[in-house]
XYZ file of C-alpha atoms in Angstrom:
713
model
C 114.223 135.307 139.465
C 112.558 132.919 141.885
C 114.853 131.379 144.431
C 115.428 127.663 144.819
C 113.852 125.993 147.849
C 116.249 124.661 150.486
C 114.845 122.666 153.411
C 116.947 121.777 156.448
C 115.766 119.049 158.837
C 117.500 119.848 162.107
C 118.123 123.153 163.856
C 121.368 122.104 165.537
C 124.971 123.204 165.210
C 125.833 121.287 162.015
C 122.773 122.204 159.940
C 122.726 125.880 160.867
C 126.480 126.281 160.375
C 125.907 124.978 156.849
C 123.106 127.549 156.397
C 125.450 130.293 157.647
C 128.038 129.293 155.049
C 125.406 129.237 152.287
C 124.193 132.726 153.200
C 127.784 133.941 153.262
C 128.506 132.554 149.769
C 125.193 133.208 148.025
C 122.647 135.103 150.176
C 119.951 135.296 147.477
C 120.166 131.806 146.006
C 117.799 129.928 148.315
C 114.469 130.298 150.054
C 115.342 128.496 153.288
C 113.041 126.545 155.606
C 114.347 124.950 158.819
C 112.583 122.352 160.977
C 113.718 121.762 164.571
C 112.050 119.413 167.040
C 113.103 121.506 170.061
C 111.243 124.722 170.972
C 114.451 126.769 170.843
C 116.568 128.588 168.278
C 120.024 127.234 167.464
C 122.216 126.796 170.570
C 125.644 125.427 171.503
C 124.987 121.910 172.763
C 128.626 121.566 173.850
C 128.093 124.189 176.539
C 125.142 122.453 178.209
C 127.541 121.178 180.846
C 128.505 124.812 181.565
C 124.831 125.582 182.186
C 124.628 122.707 184.657
C 127.852 123.783 186.323
C 126.493 127.308 186.742
C 129.113 128.912 184.476
C 126.601 129.864 181.763
C 122.902 130.601 181.412
C 120.655 128.984 178.812
C 120.337 132.354 177.077
C 124.114 132.749 176.838
C 124.615 129.529 174.870
C 122.216 130.534 172.067
C 124.237 130.856 168.842
C 121.538 132.329 166.570
C 118.551 133.965 168.231
C 115.045 134.379 166.778
C 115.964 137.708 165.196
C 118.813 136.116 163.233
C 116.403 133.884 161.313
C 113.955 136.711 160.698
C 116.605 139.122 159.416
C 117.752 136.554 156.850
C 114.289 135.533 155.725
C 114.612 131.992 157.058
C 111.329 130.250 157.845
C 111.929 128.465 161.170
C 109.521 125.816 162.485
C 110.426 124.889 166.070
C 108.826 122.053 167.983
C 108.149 120.271 164.686
C 109.240 116.717 163.840
C 109.573 115.774 160.169
C 107.927 112.387 159.715
C 108.154 111.836 155.946
C 110.572 112.572 153.110
C 109.150 112.023 149.631
C 112.322 111.836 147.547
C 110.542 111.450 144.194
C 108.139 114.382 144.621
C 110.746 116.273 146.650
C 108.825 117.415 149.694
C 108.814 116.745 153.452
C 105.917 116.543 155.880
C 105.824 116.939 159.660
C 103.776 115.069 162.245
C 101.493 118.088 162.547
C 100.871 118.136 158.791
C 103.183 120.963 157.628
C 104.438 120.323 154.096
C 107.513 121.915 152.532
C 108.690 121.371 148.943
C 112.411 121.376 148.255
C 114.920 121.608 145.443
C 117.671 120.677 147.893
C 117.271 118.936 151.250
C 119.801 118.818 154.083
C 119.336 116.216 156.799
C 121.014 117.347 160.020
C 119.053 115.346 162.577
C 122.053 114.742 164.840
C 122.008 111.929 167.356
C 120.260 110.759 170.497
C 121.606 109.248 173.692
C 122.145 105.517 173.421
C 119.941 103.789 176.015
C 121.275 100.320 176.925
C 118.817 97.441 177.477
C 118.792 97.689 181.279
C 115.701 96.480 183.146
C 113.742 99.502 184.430
C 115.607 102.013 182.282
C 112.347 103.681 181.171
C 111.147 104.469 184.683
C 110.503 108.021 185.827
C 113.688 109.581 187.168
C 115.927 108.030 184.477
C 117.030 110.555 181.857
C 119.784 111.184 179.314
C 121.894 114.332 178.928
C 121.526 115.727 175.405
C 119.455 118.915 175.328
C 118.152 121.941 177.217
C 115.126 120.013 178.480
C 117.449 117.469 180.129
C 119.254 120.342 181.870
C 115.967 121.742 183.166
C 114.874 118.304 184.390
C 118.105 117.855 186.341
C 117.712 121.295 187.878
C 114.141 120.510 188.936
C 115.151 117.173 190.476
C 117.952 118.864 192.412
C 115.315 120.990 194.192
C 113.501 117.870 195.484
C 116.102 115.100 195.765
C 119.654 114.705 196.992
C 121.105 111.528 195.439
C 122.096 111.204 191.779
C 123.943 108.567 189.784
C 125.506 108.801 186.338
C 125.974 105.633 184.301
C 128.996 106.271 182.107
C 132.468 107.541 182.980
C 133.225 109.110 179.628
C 133.390 112.727 178.560
C 129.671 113.592 178.759
C 129.092 111.480 181.848
C 131.747 113.334 183.833
C 130.464 116.722 182.675
C 126.927 115.759 183.757
C 128.216 114.507 187.125
C 130.094 117.754 187.749
C 126.911 119.682 186.967
C 124.895 117.572 189.431
C 127.479 118.273 192.132
C 127.086 121.977 191.446
C 123.331 121.578 191.842
C 123.951 120.270 195.361
C 123.317 116.555 194.720
C 125.416 113.683 196.035
C 126.773 112.166 192.837
C 128.051 108.686 192.023
C 129.535 107.700 188.673
C 129.290 104.097 187.445
C 131.739 102.978 184.745
C 132.174 99.512 183.267
C 135.946 99.919 182.676
C 138.759 99.887 185.268
C 139.494 103.598 184.779
C 137.729 106.751 183.542
C 137.655 107.842 179.883
C 139.468 104.619 179.021
C 139.225 105.265 175.269
C 140.894 108.681 175.500
C 143.244 108.414 178.506
C 145.944 106.129 179.834
C 145.884 104.742 183.349
C 148.018 107.479 184.891
C 146.052 110.448 183.510
C 142.767 108.713 184.376
C 143.919 108.170 187.966
C 144.884 111.849 188.226
C 141.444 112.803 186.934
C 139.648 110.465 189.337
C 141.627 111.779 192.314
C 140.858 115.396 191.406
C 137.139 114.720 190.940
C 136.956 112.727 194.185
C 138.385 115.740 195.986
C 135.547 117.771 194.479
C 133.003 115.343 195.954
C 132.380 112.823 193.178
C 132.262 109.074 193.997
C 133.174 106.310 191.561
C 132.126 102.713 191.004
C 134.601 101.306 188.478
C 134.443 97.971 186.618
C 130.737 97.791 187.437
C 127.963 96.503 185.148
C 124.409 97.736 185.773
C 121.812 94.970 185.881
C 118.634 96.931 186.622
C 117.066 100.155 187.856
C 115.279 99.530 191.166
C 112.016 101.122 192.308
C 108.324 100.544 191.583
C 106.908 103.574 189.756
C 110.058 105.664 189.689
C 113.795 105.095 190.034
C 115.107 104.439 193.533
C 118.546 103.071 192.777
C 120.814 100.745 190.771
C 121.518 97.029 191.159
C 124.822 95.737 189.775
C 125.486 92.333 188.234
C 127.780 91.610 191.187
C 124.752 91.752 193.519
C 125.619 95.059 195.213
C 123.362 98.092 194.891
C 123.332 101.879 195.103
C 120.555 104.294 196.093
C 119.725 107.144 193.702
C 116.727 109.431 193.096
C 117.936 110.613 189.681
C 119.809 108.413 187.207
C 121.504 109.933 184.157
C 122.403 107.629 181.258
C 125.535 108.722 179.383
C 127.086 105.728 177.657
C 127.257 106.980 174.074
C 125.182 108.339 171.217
C 123.160 106.856 168.369
C 122.742 108.758 165.053
C 119.146 109.666 164.207
C 118.705 107.819 160.919
C 115.160 106.412 161.130
C 113.690 109.126 158.860
C 116.325 108.630 156.159
C 116.120 104.850 156.417
C 112.342 104.927 156.062
C 112.757 107.108 152.972
C 114.928 104.487 151.264
C 118.342 106.120 151.677
C 121.455 104.039 152.198
C 122.302 103.813 155.899
C 124.796 101.940 158.004
C 125.518 103.182 161.502
C 124.500 106.576 160.136
C 123.354 108.016 156.785
C 125.996 107.092 154.196
C 127.412 110.140 152.358
C 130.176 110.726 149.822
C 133.016 113.277 149.956
C 130.550 116.086 149.156
C 127.966 114.978 151.742
C 125.566 113.584 149.126
C 123.265 110.756 150.209
C 121.998 107.992 147.918
C 118.830 110.028 147.204
C 118.941 112.780 144.534
C 119.300 116.352 145.864
C 119.425 115.092 149.461
C 122.464 115.716 151.654
C 123.430 114.929 155.247
C 125.831 116.618 157.674
C 126.764 116.232 161.313
C 126.356 113.366 163.725
C 123.712 111.690 161.527
C 126.145 111.375 158.577
C 128.607 108.535 158.003
C 131.596 109.403 155.836
C 133.994 106.652 154.785
C 132.651 104.450 157.544
C 133.006 107.067 160.308
C 130.274 109.073 162.081
C 131.750 112.021 163.996
C 130.477 113.459 167.267
C 132.808 116.472 167.378
C 132.017 120.011 166.322
C 135.098 120.589 164.111
C 134.282 117.786 161.600
C 130.640 118.901 161.583
C 131.655 122.431 160.640
C 134.088 121.176 157.994
C 131.313 119.087 156.450
C 128.949 122.064 156.455
C 131.484 124.241 154.652
C 132.061 121.650 151.907
C 128.319 121.180 151.393
C 127.643 124.932 151.329
C 130.243 125.397 148.586
C 128.670 122.584 146.562
C 125.145 123.993 146.891
C 126.316 127.490 145.929
C 128.228 126.299 142.872
C 131.592 127.264 144.348
C 134.696 125.168 143.730
C 135.555 123.220 146.855
C 137.857 120.505 148.048
C 136.087 117.280 149.016
C 135.740 116.351 152.662
C 138.428 113.762 153.415
C 137.658 113.002 157.069
C 138.935 114.386 160.387
C 141.174 113.458 163.299
C 138.985 112.970 166.417
C 140.043 114.455 169.726
C 138.569 114.851 173.208
C 138.519 117.961 175.401
C 137.216 117.989 178.985
C 137.001 121.033 181.221
C 135.187 120.637 184.532
C 135.711 122.943 187.498
C 139.260 123.875 186.600
C 140.345 120.401 185.451
C 141.693 120.501 181.870
C 142.019 117.246 179.930
C 142.949 116.829 176.261
C 143.454 113.682 174.205
C 144.066 112.955 170.525
C 145.187 110.074 168.358
C 146.830 106.786 169.338
C 147.605 106.983 173.043
C 147.694 103.324 174.106
C 150.889 101.256 174.129
C 149.574 98.676 171.671
C 149.059 101.421 169.026
C 152.168 103.580 169.472
C 155.236 103.972 171.691
C 155.821 106.778 174.182
C 157.963 109.695 172.986
C 157.468 112.107 175.926
C 155.974 111.444 179.357
C 156.121 114.149 182.030
C 154.430 114.498 185.409
C 154.648 117.614 187.568
C 153.345 116.709 191.024
C 153.571 120.274 192.310
C 151.508 121.809 189.532
C 149.420 118.695 189.001
C 150.090 118.456 185.267
C 150.762 115.464 183.044
C 151.864 115.280 179.419
C 152.292 112.252 177.204
C 153.102 112.216 173.490
C 153.246 109.015 171.455
C 155.055 108.245 168.222
C 155.201 105.635 165.520
C 157.855 105.369 162.815
C 159.345 108.668 164.007
C 156.130 110.706 163.682
C 153.734 112.164 166.256
C 150.694 109.883 166.581
C 148.915 110.881 169.807
C 148.931 113.027 172.936
C 147.384 113.362 176.388
C 147.405 116.554 178.459
C 146.114 116.806 182.025
C 145.966 119.937 184.150
C 147.084 122.261 181.351
C 145.697 121.799 177.830
C 147.173 124.950 176.269
C 149.304 122.858 173.907
C 146.270 120.895 172.744
C 145.688 122.561 169.380
C 149.391 122.525 168.560
C 149.610 118.798 169.289
C 146.413 118.183 167.325
C 148.014 119.855 164.302
C 151.142 117.705 164.678
C 149.061 114.529 164.834
C 147.012 115.593 161.802
C 150.045 116.015 159.586
C 152.027 113.182 161.230
C 154.858 115.565 161.935
C 158.326 114.280 162.848
C 159.077 114.064 166.563
C 161.711 116.781 166.085
C 158.888 119.343 165.738
C 157.725 118.852 169.326
C 158.209 121.860 171.557
C 160.600 121.531 174.472
C 158.919 119.767 177.399
C 161.002 121.549 180.042
C 159.080 124.042 182.170
C 155.941 123.369 180.184
C 152.773 125.044 181.412
C 151.889 128.391 182.925
C 151.443 131.862 181.474
C 155.096 132.301 180.503
C 155.080 129.043 178.585
C 151.803 129.965 176.873
C 153.304 133.263 175.766
C 156.368 131.399 174.479
C 154.067 129.082 172.519
C 152.221 132.091 171.108
C 155.480 133.730 170.047
C 156.861 130.610 168.357
C 153.617 129.484 166.724
C 153.556 129.937 162.920
C 151.060 132.542 161.713
C 149.096 129.960 159.704
C 148.842 127.380 162.468
C 145.258 126.592 163.478
C 144.478 127.671 167.060
C 140.732 126.985 167.182
C 140.199 123.566 165.602
C 136.396 123.807 165.817
C 136.183 126.943 163.673
C 139.506 126.673 161.773
C 140.854 130.018 163.071
C 144.622 130.472 162.805
C 147.050 132.606 164.788
C 147.257 135.298 162.095
C 143.495 135.874 162.206
C 143.612 136.363 165.999
C 146.609 138.680 165.752
C 144.871 140.701 163.022
C 141.721 140.988 165.130
C 143.759 142.611 167.920
C 146.195 144.718 165.925
C 144.107 145.712 162.913
C 140.522 145.454 164.202
C 141.232 146.884 167.666
C 139.965 143.956 169.734
C 141.213 144.143 173.338
C 139.897 141.031 175.092
C 139.538 137.314 174.456
C 135.753 137.744 174.402
C 135.963 140.446 171.720
C 138.278 138.266 169.627
C 135.857 135.357 170.075
C 132.958 137.447 168.754
C 135.081 138.758 165.874
C 136.730 135.506 164.696
C 134.687 132.718 166.427
C 137.916 131.421 168.004
C 137.002 129.575 171.270
C 133.249 130.054 170.626
C 132.407 126.345 170.354
C 133.951 123.877 172.813
C 136.154 126.521 174.459
C 139.124 124.174 174.785
C 141.433 126.539 172.894
C 140.570 129.525 175.093
C 143.906 129.505 177.061
C 145.874 129.620 173.808
C 143.601 132.284 172.313
C 144.040 134.358 175.482
C 147.831 133.940 175.260
C 147.892 135.128 171.639
C 145.653 138.090 172.487
C 148.027 139.113 175.288
C 151.022 138.570 173.012
C 149.446 140.759 170.322
C 148.571 143.502 172.821
C 152.099 143.417 174.221
C 154.126 143.238 171.001
C 151.788 144.823 168.445
C 152.800 144.712 164.802
C 156.308 143.562 165.673
C 154.786 140.334 166.963
C 152.963 139.640 163.731
C 156.152 139.230 161.726
C 155.299 138.661 158.064
C 151.574 138.451 158.795
C 151.431 142.171 159.658
C 153.419 143.514 156.709
C 151.101 145.761 154.634
C 150.273 144.580 151.136
C 151.385 147.911 149.664
C 151.415 151.656 150.283
C 147.710 151.926 149.469
C 146.730 150.224 152.721
C 147.758 149.161 156.212
C 146.073 145.785 155.702
C 148.372 142.751 155.842
C 148.413 139.826 153.441
C 146.874 137.607 156.136
C 144.008 140.054 156.728
C 143.425 140.504 152.995
C 143.303 136.737 152.461
C 140.827 136.338 155.319
C 138.612 139.142 153.975
C 138.545 137.728 150.432
C 137.941 134.171 151.647
C 135.071 135.361 153.867
C 133.131 137.511 151.418
C 130.199 136.140 149.402
C 130.432 138.265 146.235
C 132.959 139.533 143.714
C 132.564 143.205 144.691
C 136.269 144.024 144.891
C 135.786 147.782 145.036
C 133.483 147.332 148.028
C 136.063 145.025 149.567
C 138.759 147.690 149.436
C 136.412 150.370 150.739
C 135.449 148.093 153.630
C 139.097 147.482 154.497
C 139.911 151.191 154.481
C 142.046 151.339 151.326
C 143.793 154.726 151.039
C 143.303 154.645 147.264
C 140.359 152.523 146.177
C 141.752 152.408 142.638
C 144.765 150.645 144.083
C 148.176 150.155 142.511
C 149.779 147.324 140.492
C 150.976 145.647 143.698
C 147.685 145.405 145.565
C 145.678 144.959 142.359
C 147.744 141.885 141.500
C 147.531 140.583 145.076
C 143.737 140.919 145.199
C 143.441 139.280 141.795
C 145.669 136.413 142.906
C 143.808 135.742 146.185
C 140.509 136.020 144.300
C 141.631 133.210 141.984
C 142.582 131.054 144.988
C 139.533 131.538 147.204
C 136.807 132.254 144.631
C 137.808 130.527 141.403
C 134.235 130.776 140.127
C 134.422 134.591 140.298
C 137.849 134.600 138.697
C 136.670 132.241 135.952
C 133.652 134.407 135.138
C 135.925 137.450 134.863
C 138.669 135.655 132.962
C 138.225 137.592 129.750
C 136.830 140.823 131.221
C 138.979 143.922 130.926
C 137.535 145.516 134.050
C 136.033 143.753 137.074
C 134.590 146.154 139.654
C 137.465 148.536 139.151
C 140.107 145.788 139.108
C 142.091 145.394 135.902
C 142.678 141.713 135.237
C 145.887 140.385 133.767
C 145.573 136.674 134.418
C 148.620 135.566 132.481
C 151.240 137.149 134.718
C 153.294 135.119 137.177
C 153.038 131.744 135.437
C 155.485 128.865 135.241
C 158.279 128.516 132.692
C 159.690 125.034 132.168
C 163.133 124.475 130.650
C 163.838 120.924 129.442
C 165.574 119.965 126.218
C 166.829 116.393 126.474
C 164.565 113.607 125.334
C 164.641 111.779 128.707
C 163.442 114.826 130.624
C 161.139 116.227 127.962
C 158.218 113.972 128.938
C 158.226 115.172 132.562
C 158.579 118.763 131.396
C 155.585 118.412 129.087
C 153.466 116.850 131.851
C 154.502 119.564 134.294
C 153.434 122.232 131.801
C 150.114 120.457 131.273
C 149.468 120.566 135.018
C 150.652 124.079 135.732
C 150.981 126.181 132.575
C 147.795 128.233 133.134
C 148.088 128.703 136.891
C 149.132 131.874 138.634
C 151.826 131.899 141.301
C 152.769 134.480 143.943
C 155.845 135.231 141.803
C 156.724 133.910 138.349
C 158.231 130.424 138.686
C 160.995 128.859 136.617
C 161.614 125.127 136.502
C 164.643 123.329 135.062
C 164.665 119.634 134.163
C 167.668 117.609 133.022
C 168.334 113.924 132.543
C 171.530 113.937 134.617
C 174.411 115.873 136.135
C 176.303 115.723 132.843
C 173.517 117.666 131.139
C 173.640 120.959 133.087
C 170.496 123.094 133.093
C 170.906 125.183 136.242
C 168.813 122.810 138.347
C 170.127 124.174 141.647
C 169.474 127.838 140.832
C 165.862 127.533 139.642
C 162.687 127.643 141.713
C 162.114 123.992 140.853
C 164.873 121.673 139.669
C 164.563 118.053 138.570
C 167.620 116.036 137.635
C 168.140 112.406 136.729
C 170.048 110.258 139.227
C 171.008 106.569 139.567
C 168.015 106.022 141.887
C 165.560 107.903 139.652
C 164.975 111.653 139.917
C 166.177 114.232 142.459
C 163.777 117.132 143.111
C 165.075 120.482 144.395
C 163.142 123.652 145.250
C 164.072 127.186 146.256
C 167.028 127.914 144.002
C 167.639 131.488 142.860
C 170.211 132.642 140.291
C 170.079 136.384 141.016
C 170.743 138.379 144.143
C 170.461 136.915 146.688
C 171.831 133.721 145.137
C 170.219 130.646 146.722
C 170.967 126.986 146.176
C 167.956 124.739 145.764
C 167.202 122.373 148.632
C 166.532 118.686 148.131
C 162.898 117.704 148.611
C 163.479 114.038 147.921
C 164.341 111.310 145.451
C 161.646 109.760 143.261
C 162.033 106.273 141.839
C 159.553 106.866 139.012
C 158.519 109.578 136.560
C 155.052 109.660 138.115
C 156.341 110.278 141.656
C 158.764 112.951 140.411
C 155.893 114.714 138.688
C 153.448 114.539 141.624
C 156.117 115.669 144.115
C 156.895 118.676 141.900
C 153.243 119.562 141.326
C 152.389 119.251 145.036
C 155.312 121.515 146.016
C 154.137 124.161 143.557
C 150.538 123.888 144.761
C 151.662 124.330 148.385
C 153.546 127.427 147.317
C 150.432 128.794 145.561
C 148.222 128.226 148.605
C 150.497 129.219 151.489
C 152.804 131.973 150.220
C 151.953 135.665 150.165
C 151.562 137.307 146.788
C 154.925 138.706 145.694
C 156.856 136.327 147.970
C 159.550 134.425 146.011
C 159.626 130.678 146.374
C 163.030 130.674 148.079
C 161.811 133.202 150.660
C 158.639 131.197 151.319
C 160.744 128.075 151.953
C 162.910 129.913 154.472
C 159.796 131.083 156.299
C 157.843 127.834 156.076
C 160.746 125.435 156.646
C 162.013 122.793 154.231
C 161.363 120.004 156.761
C 157.681 120.847 157.082
C 157.269 121.113 153.296
C 159.032 117.783 152.788
C 156.831 116.058 155.354
C 153.651 117.410 153.747
C 154.433 116.371 150.172
C 155.643 112.928 151.224
C 152.319 112.287 152.967
C 150.757 110.252 150.157
C 147.143 111.249 150.877
C 147.927 114.930 151.264
C 150.127 114.907 148.157
C 147.233 113.463 146.173
C 144.927 116.205 147.514
C 147.383 118.878 146.352
C 147.634 117.317 142.884
C 143.839 117.109 142.620
C 143.538 120.780 143.575
C 146.040 121.642 140.829
C 144.084 119.598 138.283
C 140.816 121.262 139.310
C 142.289 124.761 138.985
C 143.823 123.981 135.583
C 140.530 122.531 134.333
C 138.627 125.656 135.390
C 141.078 127.934 133.592
C 141.027 125.776 130.459
C 137.236 125.988 130.440
C 137.429 129.746 130.812
C 139.946 129.959 127.972
C 137.672 127.950 125.670
C 134.773 130.197 126.645
C 136.857 133.249 125.832
C 137.782 131.878 122.416
C 134.105 131.254 121.684
C 133.250 134.809 122.725
C 136.048 136.245 120.593
C 134.971 134.078 117.658
C 131.456 135.496 117.825
C 132.626 139.105 117.926
């Protein structure tokens, strides 16, 4: 069969990550052509500042070298700018005349530096800081000149300034606000940052507006609106970015600040998609790598016909690391947005920590001097966790504290936000894959391979794993069964990461002692297959054998007990949502209209009982040894809320528990408080319900298909 034609405009981090995901899911589906306007293969733009600072070489920041494209049959055109997109005839054309037809087109053109309308800004010696060529220009200037100025005291501006200092240039930073990084920091953390950078040799001009660039043929300095001036031979503009949307706009696509996309990254043009800094989702255009990668994963699943959750947006955060200075910021950190929950300053160690809250939940955080808690705080802000979940602030910082964080961190907690790598994956890389160093773990899992901000925490987990071994992995390291030493966490990761339904090959690759398996691991593999690759599971729904795996898809379902008229409606709806779905262990639900109509609500996995205020929902009851009383999730004032709370709890259990783990045991491990907070987050609860509906619909379709097949036999 001939392959479909996929064209990608943009050879940057977002577009190529999407290509990586597509190749992982369906390596033979597309004939791929990539156009990049730089003469380089794909590289990590985030690490350009490391090149300037002398910590990395240009070669070391390449993500995918020339051989990578060749080995995968990708046609790469570097140094080519696409000038036209013909959406009706479905082809693109470059300035040099190269034409490429497409069935699907991904626009990943990224962004350019925003150049403010300053008189003289286009003179020689005025540059931006966005690509490898800019780095080379700055290096060349440093050989001839001594004075540099950076306009912009934000994240990129400070990284550029630190690089210029390393190149031996006297460096001044001009910022139009009263303190540095004013959008991400408060006054105290900004003052600490300024003091540290001044000690390194940087000079600052705060609350200054640039009027013009002086000099006849080339830049000689800066004149401010106040009338004062500053001499400079090289001027770097770093005041923000502007999405590259001209091509899409000219082609008739809907644009705003960036190219408007829906929750599956579709533009207004048929078969045309956009990801990365050039895409605007729900009114937001992101400039961070984590959202870009999340978008690429959603789009790859769509293009490969895999079931996928829609992209719902991301929580922005900022990470700065220059010459030993660590700064992290996320969420609402200013007093007019949230109130301060924790504020600590250690003058001896030079560290500062501030956490903000609103309505009892974590809303923002700033870390200076030690950002090891950054990913943990980011996760708390994302889920709007209660303040009670904050780690103890006493003696925060240092290697001992990092090891304590590593020990107490849940296995499923995300450590590397850019690449969505959790603690269990890092632990498995060390204990089960034999990785010994942070660099080896980075290459194996991609943790810390993008912005590098999570590296201290990754290093702490690596050391913790080396020190404590399998004992430190807790439940994550428990083997699935006697046929293997592979844990549930490692098995989940392997199934989620593989592109095909070759389950026999999967077990051989993981070193299964008996490739035929046993009922325990066979059921576990089948269950994780249905979670991570529902399309594969659906296709095999009525097959007796599937690559050596016997399917029995109607085990471990839900049984609903409800007899009274008042509770029967909720019971029927609950069965409609969940009757076909598999669970880690068979689930029983009891529903009664009130306490005078006993149905064993408190000793069932899910219990719903009528109450004066509406419905009380309990989970985690167990009638046999060990007997467990159900714990209250919450009170619902309507039938609809009672139903969605119940469905979302069951969906969480499906997604987060290990196969064979009873619901009561999962609750004890996960924590009732965390579960309660997640299902009472209205947006997240709706996502869980939608995932349940999607899974049920797929299974119903498969069942109808099976009936048709049986009817034709």
